[in-house]
Rosetta silent file (secondary structure, phi, psi, omega in degrees, C-alpha in Angstrom):
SEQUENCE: XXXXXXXXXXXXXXXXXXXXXXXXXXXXXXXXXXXXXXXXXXXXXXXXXXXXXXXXXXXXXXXXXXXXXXXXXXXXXXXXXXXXXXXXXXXXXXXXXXXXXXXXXXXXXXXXXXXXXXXXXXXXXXXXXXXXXXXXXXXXXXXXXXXXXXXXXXXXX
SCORE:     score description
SCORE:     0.000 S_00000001
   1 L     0.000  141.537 -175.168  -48.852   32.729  -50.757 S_00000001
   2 E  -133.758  116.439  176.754  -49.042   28.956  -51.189 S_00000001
   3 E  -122.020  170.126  159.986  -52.408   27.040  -51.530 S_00000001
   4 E   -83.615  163.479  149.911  -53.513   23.770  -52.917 S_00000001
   5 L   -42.430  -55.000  161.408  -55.333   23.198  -55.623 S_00000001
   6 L   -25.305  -82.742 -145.500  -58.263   21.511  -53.169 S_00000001
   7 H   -43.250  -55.098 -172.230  -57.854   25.073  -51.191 S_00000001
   8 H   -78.491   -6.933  170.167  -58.455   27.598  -54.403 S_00000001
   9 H   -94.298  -17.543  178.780  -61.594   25.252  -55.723 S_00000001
  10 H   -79.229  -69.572 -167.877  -63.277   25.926  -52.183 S_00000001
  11 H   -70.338  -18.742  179.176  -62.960   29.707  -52.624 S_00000001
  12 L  -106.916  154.701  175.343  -63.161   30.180  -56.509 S_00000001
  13 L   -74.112  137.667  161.428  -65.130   28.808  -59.468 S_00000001
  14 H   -19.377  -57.531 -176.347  -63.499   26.074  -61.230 S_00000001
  15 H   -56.937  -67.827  155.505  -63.051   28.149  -64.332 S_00000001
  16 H   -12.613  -52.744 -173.514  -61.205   30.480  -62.252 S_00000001
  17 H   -64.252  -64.001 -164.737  -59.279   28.050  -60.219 S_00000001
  18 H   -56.551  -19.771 -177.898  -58.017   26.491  -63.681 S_00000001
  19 H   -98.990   -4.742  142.615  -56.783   30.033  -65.297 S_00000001
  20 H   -63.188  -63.592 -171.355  -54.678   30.597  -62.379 S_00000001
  21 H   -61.321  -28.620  152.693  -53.075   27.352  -62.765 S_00000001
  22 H   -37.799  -27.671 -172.790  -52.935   27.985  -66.336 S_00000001
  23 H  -115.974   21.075  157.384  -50.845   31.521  -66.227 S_00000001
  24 H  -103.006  -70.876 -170.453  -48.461   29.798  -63.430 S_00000001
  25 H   -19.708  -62.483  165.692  -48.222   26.928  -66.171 S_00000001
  26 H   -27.584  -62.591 -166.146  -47.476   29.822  -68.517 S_00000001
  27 H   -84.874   -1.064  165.313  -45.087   31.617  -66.774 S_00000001
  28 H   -74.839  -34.672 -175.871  -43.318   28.473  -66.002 S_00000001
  29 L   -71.395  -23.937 -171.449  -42.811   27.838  -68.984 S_00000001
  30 L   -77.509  132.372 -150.503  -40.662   30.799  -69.823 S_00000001
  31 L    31.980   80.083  174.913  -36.854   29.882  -70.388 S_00000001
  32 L  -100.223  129.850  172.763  -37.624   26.532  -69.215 S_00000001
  33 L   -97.953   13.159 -172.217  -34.943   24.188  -69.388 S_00000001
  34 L   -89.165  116.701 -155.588  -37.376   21.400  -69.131 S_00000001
  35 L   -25.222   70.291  140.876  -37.433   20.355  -72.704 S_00000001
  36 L    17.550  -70.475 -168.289  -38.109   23.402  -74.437 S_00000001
  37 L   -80.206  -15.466  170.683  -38.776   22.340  -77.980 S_00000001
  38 L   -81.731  -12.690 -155.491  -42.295   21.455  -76.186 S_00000001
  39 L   -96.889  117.069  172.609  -43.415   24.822  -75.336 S_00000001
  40 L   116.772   -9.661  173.179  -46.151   26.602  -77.486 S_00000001
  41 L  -106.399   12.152  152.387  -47.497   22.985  -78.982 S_00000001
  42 L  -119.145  155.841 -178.041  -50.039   22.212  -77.004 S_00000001
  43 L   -82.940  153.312 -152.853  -52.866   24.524  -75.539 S_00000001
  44 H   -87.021  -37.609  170.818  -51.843   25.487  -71.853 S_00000001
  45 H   -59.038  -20.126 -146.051  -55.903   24.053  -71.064 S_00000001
  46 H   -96.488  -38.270  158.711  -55.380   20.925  -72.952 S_00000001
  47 H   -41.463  -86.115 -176.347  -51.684   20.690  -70.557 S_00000001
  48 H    -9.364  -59.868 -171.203  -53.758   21.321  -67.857 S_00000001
  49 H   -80.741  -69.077 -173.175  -56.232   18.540  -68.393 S_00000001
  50 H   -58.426    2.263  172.486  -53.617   15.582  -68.731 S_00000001
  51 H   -80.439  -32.370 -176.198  -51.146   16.671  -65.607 S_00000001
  52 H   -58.567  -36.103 -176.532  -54.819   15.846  -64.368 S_00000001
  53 L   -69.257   -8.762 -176.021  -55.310   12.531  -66.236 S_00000001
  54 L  -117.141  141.310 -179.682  -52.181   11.181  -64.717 S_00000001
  55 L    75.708 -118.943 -174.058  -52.340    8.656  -61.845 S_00000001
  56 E  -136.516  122.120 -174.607  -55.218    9.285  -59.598 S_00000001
  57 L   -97.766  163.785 -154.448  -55.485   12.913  -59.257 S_00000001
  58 L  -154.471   81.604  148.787  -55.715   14.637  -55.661 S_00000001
  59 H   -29.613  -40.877 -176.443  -56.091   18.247  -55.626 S_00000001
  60 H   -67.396   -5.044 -173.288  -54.701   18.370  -52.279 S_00000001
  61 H  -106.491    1.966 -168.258  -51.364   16.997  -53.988 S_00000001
  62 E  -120.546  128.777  169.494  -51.205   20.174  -56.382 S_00000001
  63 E  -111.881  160.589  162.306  -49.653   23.351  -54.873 S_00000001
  64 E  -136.413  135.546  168.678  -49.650   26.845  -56.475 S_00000001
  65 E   -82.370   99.021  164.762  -47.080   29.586  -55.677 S_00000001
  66 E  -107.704  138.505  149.255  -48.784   33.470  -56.097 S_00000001
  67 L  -132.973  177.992  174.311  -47.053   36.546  -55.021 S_00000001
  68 L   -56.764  -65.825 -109.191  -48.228   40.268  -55.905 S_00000001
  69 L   -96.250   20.556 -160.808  -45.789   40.821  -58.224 S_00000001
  70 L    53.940   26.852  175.235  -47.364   37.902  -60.409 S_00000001
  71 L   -78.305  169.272  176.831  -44.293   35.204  -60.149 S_00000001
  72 E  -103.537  130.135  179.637  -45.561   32.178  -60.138 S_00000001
  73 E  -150.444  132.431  145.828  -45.133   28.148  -58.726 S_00000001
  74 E  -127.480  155.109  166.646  -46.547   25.034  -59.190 S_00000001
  75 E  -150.704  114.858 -177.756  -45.704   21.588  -57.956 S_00000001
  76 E  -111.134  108.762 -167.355  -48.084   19.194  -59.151 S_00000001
  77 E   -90.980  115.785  164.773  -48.291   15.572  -57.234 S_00000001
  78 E  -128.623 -175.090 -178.534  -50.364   12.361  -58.055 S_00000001
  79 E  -123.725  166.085 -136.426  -50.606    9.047  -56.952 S_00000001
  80 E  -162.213  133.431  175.656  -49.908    5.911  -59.028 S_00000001
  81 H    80.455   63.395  151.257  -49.935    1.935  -58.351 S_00000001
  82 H    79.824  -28.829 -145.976  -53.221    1.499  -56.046 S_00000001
  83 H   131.863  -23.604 -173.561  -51.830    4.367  -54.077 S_00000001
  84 L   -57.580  -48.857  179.184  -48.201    2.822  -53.333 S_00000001
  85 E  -104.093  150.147  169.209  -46.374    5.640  -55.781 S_00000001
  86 E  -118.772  151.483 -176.818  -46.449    9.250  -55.708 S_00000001
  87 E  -132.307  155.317 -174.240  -45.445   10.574  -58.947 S_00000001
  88 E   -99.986   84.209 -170.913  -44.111   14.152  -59.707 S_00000001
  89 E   -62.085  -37.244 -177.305  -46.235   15.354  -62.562 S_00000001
  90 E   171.650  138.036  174.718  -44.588   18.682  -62.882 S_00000001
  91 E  -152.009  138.358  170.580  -43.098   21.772  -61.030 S_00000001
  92 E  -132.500  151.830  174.029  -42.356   24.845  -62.240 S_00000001
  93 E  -122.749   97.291  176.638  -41.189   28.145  -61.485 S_00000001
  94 L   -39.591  142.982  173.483  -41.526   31.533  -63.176 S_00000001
  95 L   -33.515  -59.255  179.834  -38.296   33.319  -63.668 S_00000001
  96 L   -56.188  -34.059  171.735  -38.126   35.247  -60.663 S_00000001
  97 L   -67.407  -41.221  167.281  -38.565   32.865  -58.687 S_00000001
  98 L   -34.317  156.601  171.734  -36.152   30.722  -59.482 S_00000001
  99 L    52.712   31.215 -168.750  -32.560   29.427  -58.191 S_00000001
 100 L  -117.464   -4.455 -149.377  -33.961   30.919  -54.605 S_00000001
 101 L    87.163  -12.696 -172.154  -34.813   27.610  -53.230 S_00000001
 102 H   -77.361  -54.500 -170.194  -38.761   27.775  -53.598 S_00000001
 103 H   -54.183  -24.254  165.172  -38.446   24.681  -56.014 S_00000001
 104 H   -84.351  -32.347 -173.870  -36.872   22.183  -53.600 S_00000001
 105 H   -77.478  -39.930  179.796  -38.917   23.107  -50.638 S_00000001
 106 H   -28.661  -56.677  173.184  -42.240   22.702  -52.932 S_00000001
 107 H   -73.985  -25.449  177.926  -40.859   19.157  -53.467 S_00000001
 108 H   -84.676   16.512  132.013  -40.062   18.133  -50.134 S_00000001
 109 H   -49.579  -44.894 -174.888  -43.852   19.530  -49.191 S_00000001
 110 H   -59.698  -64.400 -174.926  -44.920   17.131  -52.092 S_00000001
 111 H   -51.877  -27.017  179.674  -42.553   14.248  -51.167 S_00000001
 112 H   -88.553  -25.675  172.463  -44.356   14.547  -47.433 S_00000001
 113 H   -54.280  -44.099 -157.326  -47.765   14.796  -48.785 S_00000001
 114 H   -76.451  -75.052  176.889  -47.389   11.710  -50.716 S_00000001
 115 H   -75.343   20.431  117.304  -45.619    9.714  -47.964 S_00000001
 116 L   -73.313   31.345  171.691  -47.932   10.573  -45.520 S_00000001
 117 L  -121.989   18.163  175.345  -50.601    9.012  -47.906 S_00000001
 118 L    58.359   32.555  178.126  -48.083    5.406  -47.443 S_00000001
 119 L  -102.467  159.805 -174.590  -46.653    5.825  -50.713 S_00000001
 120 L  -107.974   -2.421  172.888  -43.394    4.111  -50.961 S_00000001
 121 E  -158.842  162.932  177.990  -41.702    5.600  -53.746 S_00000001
 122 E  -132.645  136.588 -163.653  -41.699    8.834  -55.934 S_00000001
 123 E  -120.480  153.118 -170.027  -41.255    9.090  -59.516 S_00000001
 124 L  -152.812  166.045  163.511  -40.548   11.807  -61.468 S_00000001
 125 L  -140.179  158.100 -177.957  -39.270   12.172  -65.418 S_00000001
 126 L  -159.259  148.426  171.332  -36.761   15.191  -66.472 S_00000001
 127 L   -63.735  110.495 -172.718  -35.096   16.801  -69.406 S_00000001
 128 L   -70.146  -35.935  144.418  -31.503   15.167  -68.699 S_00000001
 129 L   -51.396    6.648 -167.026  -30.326   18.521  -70.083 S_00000001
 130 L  -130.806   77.738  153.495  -31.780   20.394  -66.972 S_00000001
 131 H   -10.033  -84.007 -174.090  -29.149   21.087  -64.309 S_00000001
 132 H   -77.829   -1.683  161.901  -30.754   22.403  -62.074 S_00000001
 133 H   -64.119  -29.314 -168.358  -33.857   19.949  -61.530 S_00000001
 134 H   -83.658   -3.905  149.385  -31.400   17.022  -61.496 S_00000001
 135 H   -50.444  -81.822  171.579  -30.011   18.638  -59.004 S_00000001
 136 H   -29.844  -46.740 -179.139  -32.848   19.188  -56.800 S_00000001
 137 L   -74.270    9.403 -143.581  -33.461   15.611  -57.741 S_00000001
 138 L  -150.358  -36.561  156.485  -30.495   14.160  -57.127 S_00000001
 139 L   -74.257   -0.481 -166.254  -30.351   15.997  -53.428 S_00000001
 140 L  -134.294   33.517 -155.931  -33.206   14.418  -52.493 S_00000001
 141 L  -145.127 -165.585  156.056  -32.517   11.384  -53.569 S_00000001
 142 L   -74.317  155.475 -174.994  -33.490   10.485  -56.495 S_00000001
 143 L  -145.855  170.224 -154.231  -31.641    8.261  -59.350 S_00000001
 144 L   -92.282  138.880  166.583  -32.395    7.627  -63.037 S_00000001
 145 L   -87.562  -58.672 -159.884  -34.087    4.534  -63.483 S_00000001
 146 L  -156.428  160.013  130.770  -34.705    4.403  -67.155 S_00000001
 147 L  -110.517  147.906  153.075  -34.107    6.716  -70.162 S_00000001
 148 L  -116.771  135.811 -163.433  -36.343    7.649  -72.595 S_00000001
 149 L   -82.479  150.094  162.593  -36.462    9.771  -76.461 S_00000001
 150 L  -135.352  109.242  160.197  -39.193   12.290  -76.968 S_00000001
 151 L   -68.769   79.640 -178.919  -39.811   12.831  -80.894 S_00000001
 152 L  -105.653  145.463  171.536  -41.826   15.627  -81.659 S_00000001
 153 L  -123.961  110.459  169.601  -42.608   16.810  -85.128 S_00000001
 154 L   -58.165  144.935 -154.666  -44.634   20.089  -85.710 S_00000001
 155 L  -117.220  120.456  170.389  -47.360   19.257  -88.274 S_00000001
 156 L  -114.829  137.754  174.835  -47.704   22.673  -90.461 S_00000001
 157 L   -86.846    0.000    0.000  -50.696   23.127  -93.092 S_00000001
């Protein structure tokens, strides 16, 4: 089953709404090849709230993925520049799901949402180590722009 965000705040309480997308977030996370070395240092709400914080957020631009068997999907879409850019905050897949195909049609759902909202370009950032997004990204596409380092240090008392 595939809803928006928008869709699952009409039938559910907020709190609710957010600890589904939190446990997709979760389960996304698992063997992730999207830089890794991130996962477990931030709280999965405190993730939550800053996929929100970026661009102009649009529930109706956020999908979630459910099935019974509890995999998991998100593909989360904002908009950027007055309205102009759509940007690809993050999509994920729980293992099972994966390398099936779910993750490119999520983005070209995204990629239509956005340019039927007149945006003119779509931005995304990726782990340059991660095959198969740049893939996805690369049929559809997209091309590297810019690189950037991400420095993290775990702080231990």
């Amino acid at each position: 089953r595939v809803r928006t965000a928008e869709a699952i705040a009409r039938e559910q309480s907020p709190t609710e709404a957010d600890r589904r997308l939190i446990e997709a977030l979760d389960a996304s996370y698992v063997g992730t090849l999207d830089c890794p070395e991130l996962c477990g240092l931030r709280d999965s709400a405190d993730i939550l709230d800053s996929h929100r914080a970026t661009g102009e957020h649009d529930p109706s631009l956020w999908r979630l993925v459910e099935r019974d068997d509890g995999a998991t999907a998100v593909c989360l879409f904002s908009l950027s520049d007055e309205g102009r850019d759509g940007e690809l905050v993050y999509l994920g897949l729980s293992p099972e799901l994966r390398g099936q195909g779910l993750g490119g049609w999520l983005l070209d759902q995204g990629l239509a949402d956005i340019a039927s909202r007149g945006c003119r370009r779509a931005l995304c950032a990726v782990d340059l180590r991660n095959a198969p997004a740049l893939s996805i990204y690369g049929k559809r596409g997209f091309h590297e722009t810019s690189r950037r380092g991400a420095f993290v240090r775990r702080i231990t008392s």
